[in-house]
Amino acid sequence: MSAQYPLFVKRDIDGFFGLFIDNVVQLLLILGLCSGLCGMTGENASLLFRYIFPGAAVSILLGNLFYAWQAHRLAAKENRSDVTALPYGINTPSLLVFVFFVMLPVYLDTKSAVDAWKMGLIACLGSGIIELLGALFAGTIRKHTPRAALLSTLAGIAIGFIAMTFTLQIFHKPLIAMAPLGLILIALFAPTRFPLGLPGGLVAVLVGTVTAWALTLFTSWVPSAPAWITGNTMSTAAISEQFDRIGLYLPVFVGGQIFDVLKDWSNWFGFLSVIIPMGLFNIIGSMQNIESAEAGGDSFATGPSMAVNGIGTIIAALFGSCFPTTIYIGHPGWKELGSRAGYSSLNGVVITLLCFSGLIGLASAIVPIEAGVAIVLWIGIIITAQSFQATPDNHSPAVAIGLFPAIAAWGATVMAGAFLAVQGTTMQELLTANSSTEVNGFLLEGLLSLERGYIFTCMILSALAANLIDRKFLSAAVWSLIAAILTFAGLMHAFQLQGNIVDYWLIGQEPEKTALKFSATGIAIGYLAISGICLGFHLWAKPSKIDDVYAEIE
């Protein structure tokens, strides 16, 4: 191990808070969704604290330690002290999809939280196997994909699912979050030494936490305080409730229970239409994050990085978690923070201790999420900036076009959440009643179509544009053909909508009879047309003719 690359540096504390908060948000999301939708309350809450959280912790710990070790290896190999480990944690898109499209349907059908949990284990295991197999060919895909195509997808996700989401949280509880935001902006945009040399992230979290509890104390003295104050307070009752959860929850191997479900293929075969697309999305997403790390100066081997990613998800399932883990978006942000490998190791250890002890809920009851979201917002800003800075200047339009599907996906997610939260008209009823599908100026059907398979769409549109900028018409034709094939297969654009639940409509899949169905055949034909046009220009446009055309334009 290189003496120049210590196990821990001071700026790892900032990185730890950012990654830790992100992981805690996912764990709290699991707690809320599984208890609220899948019956994991009362006695069934043990499924969360006895199996799901410890299983997730095992995966998070092993993954974080591996990526920290990998950073040390790279630092020693290249004799550098500025290598930043790949961030790693629970996969948010898979979390949401597996709850709504695997576990919830099973629970509604069987009224059994245990059955819903077991089917979630199958989904997680399947995703891990697909990711592990993806490690075999991901390097080849990276080699033949323009950097703009890989980074623009991450930028679109960063703008919507990271930057916008956490910005809304900041302005939702400004009394808690605005001061930490100011501290983070000072610490990172205008690097300045804080009193006692404390890391800016630590100071921000402390200020946000103290402010939240000071406001809580104030409202207890002034019951008539206005809503803009009371809306920023904490709950002492939540702390008391979480104390009851404290205990020792060591991981339990559940491979036998998984095998019992797998023996009857009719139980799980229908869920492959959910598991396969999510597994493929996770392959692409992890590959893009590795490319992002290389653009930031840290070149990690694709195969081992993605193999451990898949193995981590498999281990999570074997020890009781229904939710895949993955290489996180945001490496350049943590690198800009000054974090190295220690932030990754520390995150794995702390998350594990909290999950094994049942303290995860207590920690969230004491420290408001809003106190640290500014750090994660910073990560989103850096990812977006990197997508333009690390690509050739003339490829900037290619980066821009790749942003749109991810932003549409964020918009569709917000819209779907609003429909799910209120009673009344569903998205299906709205689209069925309105033949033009245009509501208040927005084409809802188009929004949902662009959201389906958006990771593929982002990458393909950006790759198509980058190749056209470089006048590589044949490569552009190939990317358009890939888009057509994926669209015909149902991995892009096609969907079925039942109530407020949007699901894939894969080729050969029998859709729900009562669902509103959108066939993307027309879009697939459109991609074929673009492919044909690009191929035509490849055959016609010899270099001399293209040069003549450009000369005339100039």
XYZ file of C-alpha atoms in Angstrom:
554
model
C 0.000 0.000 0.000
C 1.420 3.366 -0.977
C 2.714 5.448 1.920
C 1.702 8.531 -0.039
C -1.923 7.455 -0.054
C -3.244 7.369 3.545
C -6.215 5.363 4.693
C -8.073 8.532 5.594
C -7.780 12.265 4.882
C -9.709 15.133 6.479
C -11.776 15.831 3.368
C -13.045 12.241 3.495
C -15.400 13.498 6.210
C -17.182 15.748 3.707
C -17.451 12.894 1.244
C -18.696 10.561 3.956
C -21.565 12.859 4.895
C -22.650 13.145 1.270
C -22.565 9.403 0.587
C -23.966 8.538 4.015
C -26.945 10.859 3.611
C -27.640 9.432 0.168
C -27.617 5.879 1.557
C -29.741 6.827 4.566
C -32.328 8.375 2.231
C -32.555 5.041 0.386
C -32.894 3.058 3.612
C -35.636 5.374 4.866
C -37.363 5.047 1.497
C -37.268 1.272 1.892
C -38.683 1.604 5.405
C -41.542 3.838 4.256
C -42.481 1.950 1.097
C -42.226 -1.574 2.488
C -44.155 -0.745 5.638
C -46.735 1.415 3.885
C -47.324 -0.678 0.755
C -46.108 -4.222 1.403
C -47.450 -4.899 4.893
C -44.101 -4.851 6.727
C -45.535 -3.386 9.922
C -46.153 -4.816 13.392
C -44.714 -8.315 13.582
C -43.824 -8.181 9.892
C -41.524 -5.216 10.552
C -38.962 -7.865 11.472
C -38.573 -8.486 7.730
C -37.057 -5.011 7.501
C -34.875 -5.012 10.601
C -33.974 -8.714 10.706
C -33.394 -9.320 6.989
C -33.580 -6.379 4.569
C -31.444 -3.798 6.411
C -28.699 -6.256 7.532
C -28.634 -7.796 4.035
C -28.261 -4.383 2.446
C -25.533 -3.532 4.969
C -23.471 -6.607 4.066
C -23.543 -5.612 0.401
C -22.799 -1.931 1.135
C -19.892 -2.828 3.431
C -18.240 -5.294 1.039
C -18.698 -2.993 -1.952
C -17.394 0.120 -0.221
C -14.362 -1.736 1.127
C -13.594 -3.185 -2.310
C -13.799 0.173 -4.087
C -11.634 1.758 -1.369
C -9.075 -1.043 -1.839
C -9.305 -0.568 -5.609
C -8.483 3.133 -5.160
C -5.422 2.237 -3.073
C -4.278 -0.173 -5.780
C -4.630 2.470 -8.486
C -2.821 5.052 -6.347
C 0.098 2.671 -5.809
C 0.203 1.689 -9.482
C 0.264 5.293 -10.732
C 2.151 6.710 -7.721
C -0.598 9.281 -7.061
C -2.201 10.529 -3.866
C -5.374 12.021 -5.397
C -7.300 8.879 -6.407
C -10.956 8.882 -5.325
C -12.815 5.611 -4.782
C -15.948 4.858 -6.766
C -19.046 5.676 -4.670
C -21.358 2.748 -3.990
C -24.775 2.223 -2.444
C -28.400 1.183 -2.920
C -29.802 1.553 -6.434
C -32.721 4.017 -6.275
C -34.459 3.207 -9.613
C -34.377 -0.537 -8.884
C -35.659 0.114 -5.373
C -38.753 1.918 -6.664
C -39.400 -0.457 -9.558
C -39.065 -3.624 -7.461
C -41.418 -2.274 -4.778
C -44.136 -1.120 -7.196
C -43.890 -3.833 -9.871
C -42.759 -6.925 -7.974
C -43.405 -6.745 -4.244
C -46.619 -4.687 -4.209
C -48.462 -6.879 -6.786
C -47.518 -10.008 -4.823
C -48.687 -8.449 -1.567
C -51.987 -7.302 -3.078
C -52.535 -10.784 -4.495
C -51.537 -12.839 -1.442
C -51.881 -10.352 1.447
C -48.596 -11.830 2.658
C -45.658 -9.559 3.467
C -43.418 -12.632 3.569
C -44.366 -13.628 0.013
C -43.753 -10.070 -1.184
C -40.339 -10.113 0.494
C -39.398 -13.451 -1.076
C -40.325 -12.265 -4.563
C -38.257 -9.145 -3.947
C -35.305 -11.417 -3.168
C -35.763 -13.160 -6.538
C -35.819 -9.808 -8.338
C -32.673 -8.647 -6.552
C -30.871 -11.918 -7.266
C -31.842 -11.791 -10.943
C -30.617 -8.208 -11.263
C -27.283 -9.145 -9.685
C -26.775 -12.064 -12.048
C -27.488 -9.864 -15.072
C -25.055 -7.215 -13.793
C -22.372 -9.852 -13.202
C -22.768 -11.192 -16.739
C -22.706 -7.613 -18.030
C -19.167 -7.240 -16.708
C -18.057 -9.526 -19.554
C -19.021 -7.139 -22.355
C -19.295 -3.691 -20.709
C -15.674 -2.857 -21.583
C -16.367 -3.414 -25.273
C -19.437 -1.167 -25.152
C -17.416 1.596 -23.468
C -14.746 1.316 -26.144
C -17.225 1.933 -28.968
C -19.383 4.587 -27.262
C -18.564 8.307 -27.445
C -17.784 9.838 -24.072
C -20.501 12.441 -24.640
C -23.066 9.625 -24.834
C -21.969 8.138 -21.536
C -21.665 11.389 -19.592
C -24.762 13.161 -20.910
C -27.000 10.488 -19.408
C -25.435 11.032 -16.006
C -25.828 14.796 -16.407
C -29.534 14.424 -17.176
C -30.010 12.235 -14.106
C -27.952 14.686 -12.036
C -30.064 17.648 -13.131
C -33.386 15.975 -12.356
C -33.019 13.234 -9.789
C -30.188 14.829 -7.799
C -29.945 18.594 -8.278
C -33.654 19.407 -8.696
C -34.858 16.878 -6.143
C -32.540 18.107 -3.416
C -32.982 21.765 -4.361
C -36.702 21.318 -3.774
C -35.948 19.792 -0.384
C -33.790 22.787 0.518
C -36.498 25.294 -0.377
C -39.174 23.142 1.260
C -37.461 23.501 4.665
C -35.360 26.652 4.239
C -34.802 27.439 7.902
C -32.938 24.153 8.307
C -31.338 23.818 4.880
C -30.411 27.309 3.661
C -27.618 27.996 6.152
C -25.954 24.616 5.428
C -26.323 25.407 1.713
C -24.426 28.661 2.213
C -21.691 26.882 4.158
C -21.323 24.211 1.482
C -21.150 26.811 -1.306
C -18.428 28.688 0.595
C -16.501 25.497 1.352
C -16.614 24.207 -2.228
C -16.967 27.158 -4.581
C -14.598 29.402 -2.633
C -12.399 26.981 -0.672
C -11.901 28.622 2.709
C -10.501 27.311 5.955
C -13.207 26.832 8.578
C -12.669 27.479 12.307
C -10.497 24.810 13.953
C -9.893 23.389 10.483
C -13.225 21.548 10.563
C -14.502 20.113 7.250
C -17.217 22.254 5.657
C -19.580 19.292 5.326
C -19.364 18.508 9.032
C -19.999 22.148 9.949
C -22.988 22.294 7.593
C -24.597 19.176 9.079
C -24.003 20.384 12.636
C -25.494 23.815 11.902
C -28.547 22.280 10.212
C -29.118 19.828 13.063
C -28.724 22.449 15.812
C -31.042 24.816 13.922
C -33.726 22.150 13.523
C -33.748 21.303 17.230
C -33.596 24.972 18.238
C -36.722 25.584 16.151
C -38.347 22.543 17.748
C -37.581 23.925 21.218
C -38.893 27.355 20.194
C -42.236 25.950 18.988
C -42.644 24.065 22.256
C -42.407 27.428 24.025
C -44.516 29.273 21.446
C -47.358 26.942 20.387
C -48.834 29.667 18.185
C -45.688 29.929 16.013
C -46.472 30.389 12.299
C -46.428 27.450 9.887
C -43.250 28.629 8.175
C -41.487 27.915 11.476
C -43.326 24.806 12.635
C -42.782 23.210 9.214
C -39.050 23.038 9.952
C -39.180 21.220 13.287
C -38.212 17.723 14.417
C -40.213 15.101 16.323
C -39.239 13.971 19.796
C -41.867 11.227 19.534
C -40.010 9.768 16.555
C -36.880 9.427 18.676
C -38.792 7.576 21.407
C -40.353 5.278 18.818
C -37.005 4.440 17.232
C -35.460 3.528 20.585
C -37.753 0.493 20.610
C -36.054 -0.742 17.417
C -32.577 -0.858 18.932
C -31.144 -4.384 19.118
C -28.655 -6.725 17.507
C -29.638 -7.701 13.959
C -26.920 -9.847 12.427
C -27.314 -10.910 8.781
C -29.066 -14.207 8.088
C -28.401 -16.365 5.025
C -31.700 -16.915 3.163
C -30.478 -18.869 0.144
C -32.725 -21.806 1.075
C -35.853 -19.648 0.982
C -34.835 -18.220 -2.378
C -34.321 -21.736 -3.745
C -37.778 -22.792 -2.561
C -39.347 -19.977 -4.611
C -37.151 -20.674 -7.657
C -38.253 -24.324 -7.780
C -41.672 -23.271 -9.068
C -40.857 -21.142 -12.124
C -44.508 -20.073 -12.480
C -44.099 -17.957 -9.325
C -41.422 -15.686 -10.758
C -41.301 -16.109 -14.549
C -43.810 -13.291 -15.150
C -41.582 -10.823 -13.311
C -38.734 -11.232 -15.811
C -40.333 -8.380 -17.755
C -39.329 -6.171 -14.808
C -36.070 -7.853 -13.766
C -34.397 -7.988 -17.193
C -34.872 -4.305 -18.139
C -33.692 -3.147 -14.709
C -30.650 -5.431 -14.886
C -29.734 -3.995 -18.286
C -30.283 -0.426 -17.062
C -27.988 -1.095 -14.111
C -25.258 -2.365 -16.453
C -25.439 0.800 -18.547
C -25.611 3.056 -15.484
C -22.575 1.464 -13.823
C -20.607 1.636 -17.059
C -21.407 5.329 -17.372
C -20.236 5.981 -13.813
C -16.932 4.242 -14.495
C -16.505 6.428 -17.598
C -17.280 9.472 -15.465
C -14.521 8.478 -13.025
C -12.049 8.109 -15.890
C -13.026 11.532 -17.226
C -12.238 12.856 -13.747
C -8.766 11.332 -13.816
C -9.272 7.935 -12.129
C -9.241 5.050 -14.622
C -10.628 1.918 -12.972
C -10.821 -1.430 -14.800
C -14.340 -1.936 -16.144
C -14.596 -5.711 -15.689
C -13.651 -6.019 -11.986
C -15.569 -2.866 -11.042
C -18.778 -4.147 -12.587
C -18.256 -7.732 -11.461
C -18.099 -6.655 -7.811
C -21.127 -4.478 -8.466
C -23.090 -7.575 -9.534
C -21.654 -9.746 -6.772
C -22.675 -7.145 -4.192
C -26.285 -7.296 -5.394
C -26.270 -11.103 -5.326
C -24.918 -11.059 -1.762
C -27.609 -8.558 -0.763
C -30.289 -10.988 -1.973
C -28.689 -14.039 -0.322
C -28.685 -12.221 3.014
C -32.243 -10.919 2.862
C -32.284 -7.599 0.980
C -34.651 -7.115 -1.956
C -32.751 -4.126 -3.322
C -29.716 -4.052 -5.642
C -26.615 -2.067 -4.834
C -24.650 -0.270 -7.506
C -21.747 2.018 -8.369
C -23.171 5.445 -7.608
C -23.355 8.485 -9.771
C -21.123 11.318 -8.513
C -17.449 10.305 -8.524
C -16.294 13.709 -9.890
C -18.205 15.471 -7.136
C -16.547 13.476 -4.381
C -13.192 14.022 -6.072
C -13.776 17.792 -6.111
C -14.619 17.566 -2.414
C -11.110 16.236 -1.833
C -12.310 12.785 -0.721
C -10.083 9.801 -1.436
C -10.781 6.228 -0.255
C -11.561 6.803 3.405
C -15.023 8.250 2.738
C -16.035 4.978 1.104
C -14.720 2.756 3.906
C -16.231 4.975 6.591
C -19.621 4.989 4.870
C -19.635 1.179 4.660
C -18.706 0.758 8.312
C -21.174 3.332 9.686
C -24.108 2.111 7.562
C -23.359 -1.450 8.672
C -23.274 -0.507 12.352
C -26.559 1.370 12.053
C -28.295 -1.506 10.242
C -26.925 -4.230 12.528
C -28.022 -2.293 15.621
C -31.385 -1.001 14.394
C -30.138 2.568 14.861
C -30.827 3.641 11.289
C -34.223 5.041 12.211
C -32.870 6.785 15.323
C -30.107 8.506 13.335
C -32.655 9.832 10.857
C -34.860 11.062 13.726
C -31.983 13.052 15.248
C -30.253 14.449 12.127
C -32.590 16.100 9.585
C -31.938 15.054 6.002
C -32.129 18.699 4.948
C -28.989 19.458 6.963
C -26.842 17.549 4.502
C -28.633 17.608 1.165
C -26.553 20.586 -0.008
C -23.564 18.212 -0.234
C -25.497 15.917 -2.543
C -26.688 18.929 -4.545
C -23.027 19.825 -5.065
C -22.458 16.332 -6.470
C -25.214 16.919 -9.038
C -23.691 20.260 -10.044
C -20.237 18.756 -10.614
C -21.598 15.810 -12.620
C -23.468 18.172 -14.932
C -20.419 20.419 -15.356
C -18.149 17.446 -16.053
C -20.339 16.186 -18.900
C -19.454 19.339 -20.844
C -15.905 19.873 -19.562
C -14.648 16.322 -20.199
C -15.931 16.021 -23.772
C -14.633 17.762 -26.903
C -16.045 21.270 -27.297
C -17.736 20.405 -30.585
C -19.588 17.537 -28.858
C -21.447 19.898 -26.495
C -24.658 19.686 -28.591
C -24.462 15.887 -28.300
C -24.287 16.200 -24.520
C -27.247 18.598 -24.557
C -29.548 16.352 -26.588
C -28.808 13.463 -24.250
C -30.160 15.435 -21.284
C -33.767 15.549 -22.453
C -34.946 11.946 -21.856
C -33.565 11.912 -18.290
C -35.186 15.257 -17.505
C -38.452 13.904 -18.962
C -38.075 10.842 -16.723
C -37.737 13.079 -13.672
C -40.811 15.038 -14.734
C -42.777 11.829 -15.253
C -41.692 10.587 -11.822
C -42.848 13.807 -10.150
C -46.140 13.685 -12.053
C -46.739 10.034 -11.173
C -45.983 10.746 -7.525
C -48.531 13.566 -7.492
C -51.223 11.325 -8.992
C -50.443 8.566 -6.486
C -50.628 10.989 -3.564
C -54.104 12.347 -4.309
C -57.482 10.765 -4.788
C -59.492 11.313 -7.947
C -58.637 11.102 -11.628
C -55.787 8.730 -12.542
C -53.312 9.196 -15.369
C -55.010 6.356 -17.247
C -58.423 8.051 -16.996
C -56.954 11.394 -18.011
C -55.279 10.018 -21.131
C -58.287 7.882 -22.045
C -60.690 10.830 -21.777
C -58.435 13.233 -23.666
C -57.765 11.940 -27.175
C -55.100 14.557 -27.864
C -53.313 13.547 -24.619
C -52.418 17.211 -24.177
C -53.136 18.622 -20.755
C -52.247 22.217 -19.933
C -49.868 22.312 -22.877
C -47.965 19.143 -21.974
C -48.095 15.944 -24.008
C -48.414 13.406 -21.201
C -48.286 10.392 -23.473
C -45.053 11.651 -25.001
C -43.624 12.309 -21.543
C -44.328 8.751 -20.416
C -42.994 7.327 -23.666
C -39.742 9.257 -23.375
C -39.395 8.108 -19.763
C -39.508 4.401 -20.635
C -35.936 3.193 -21.094
C -34.600 6.726 -20.779
C -31.073 5.544 -19.941
C -30.881 3.859 -23.345
C -32.519 6.825 -25.090
C -30.145 9.370 -23.533
C -27.089 7.410 -24.565
C -28.281 6.612 -28.080
C -29.406 10.142 -28.962
C -26.140 11.564 -27.684
C -24.052 8.924 -29.500
C -26.000 9.569 -32.691
C -25.356 13.307 -32.433
C -21.662 12.882 -31.573
C -21.103 10.628 -34.586
C -22.908 13.039 -36.879
C -20.775 15.904 -35.574
C -17.716 13.823 -36.507
C -19.356 12.923 -39.862
C -19.262 9.213 -38.987
C -22.483 8.418 -40.817
C -22.123 4.644 -40.687
C -21.679 4.675 -36.885
C -24.684 6.996 -36.600
C -26.719 4.555 -38.693
C -25.721 1.696 -36.376
C -26.773 3.626 -33.261
C -30.150 4.438 -34.839
C -30.580 0.775 -35.739
C -29.852 -0.202 -32.118
C -32.520 2.278 -31.006
C -35.026 0.706 -33.410
C -34.249 -2.804 -32.143
C -34.573 -1.814 -28.475
C -37.822 0.017 -29.227
C -39.306 -2.950 -31.101
C -38.282 -5.128 -28.125
C -40.157 -2.819 -25.742
C -37.095 -1.686 -23.796
C -37.635 1.892 -24.977
C -40.763 4.057 -25.315
C -43.527 1.407 -25.237
C -45.580 1.253 -22.037
C -48.808 0.078 -20.464
C -50.590 2.299 -17.953
C -52.971 0.947 -15.341
C -54.336 3.628 -13.065
C -51.216 5.531 -12.062
C -48.775 2.642 -12.524
C -46.589 2.807 -15.645
C -45.063 -0.523 -16.695
C -43.051 -1.861 -19.612
C -44.731 -3.563 -22.562
C -42.086 -5.948 -23.857
C -42.310 -7.807 -27.151
C -44.361 -10.978 -26.765
C -45.692 -9.873 -23.378
C -49.427 -10.091 -22.838
C -50.461 -6.711 -21.410
C -53.061 -6.270 -18.708
C -56.515 -6.289 -20.299
C -57.649 -3.131 -18.530
C -54.422 -1.195 -19.126
C -53.991 1.728 -21.500
C -51.366 0.523 -23.993
C -48.903 2.586 -26.011
C -47.160 0.773 -28.851
C -43.873 2.361 -29.854
C -43.865 0.763 -33.319
C -44.117 4.176 -34.959
C -41.105 5.401 -33.002
C -39.161 2.284 -33.956
C -39.944 2.906 -37.635
C -38.782 6.485 -37.162
C -35.440 5.251 -35.824
C -35.159 2.931 -38.850
C -35.791 5.918 -41.116
C -33.014 7.884 -39.426
C -30.713 4.874 -39.760
C -31.507 4.616 -43.453
C -30.856 8.318 -44.015
C -27.496 8.122 -42.229
C -26.570 5.042 -44.243
C -27.498 6.862 -47.429
C -25.215 9.762 -46.552
C -22.440 7.289 -45.719
C -22.705 5.784 -49.185
C -23.030 9.136 -50.969
C -20.876 11.511 -48.998
C -17.306 10.739 -49.880
C -14.827 12.819 -47.902
C -14.028 15.046 -50.890
C -17.696 15.945 -51.410
C -18.209 16.712 -47.740
C -15.126 18.917 -47.717
C -16.449 20.779 -50.761
C -19.765 21.378 -49.043
C -18.073 22.726 -45.905
C -15.822 24.927 -48.023
C -18.865 26.448 -49.726
C -20.545 27.094 -46.375
C -17.474 28.810 -45.020
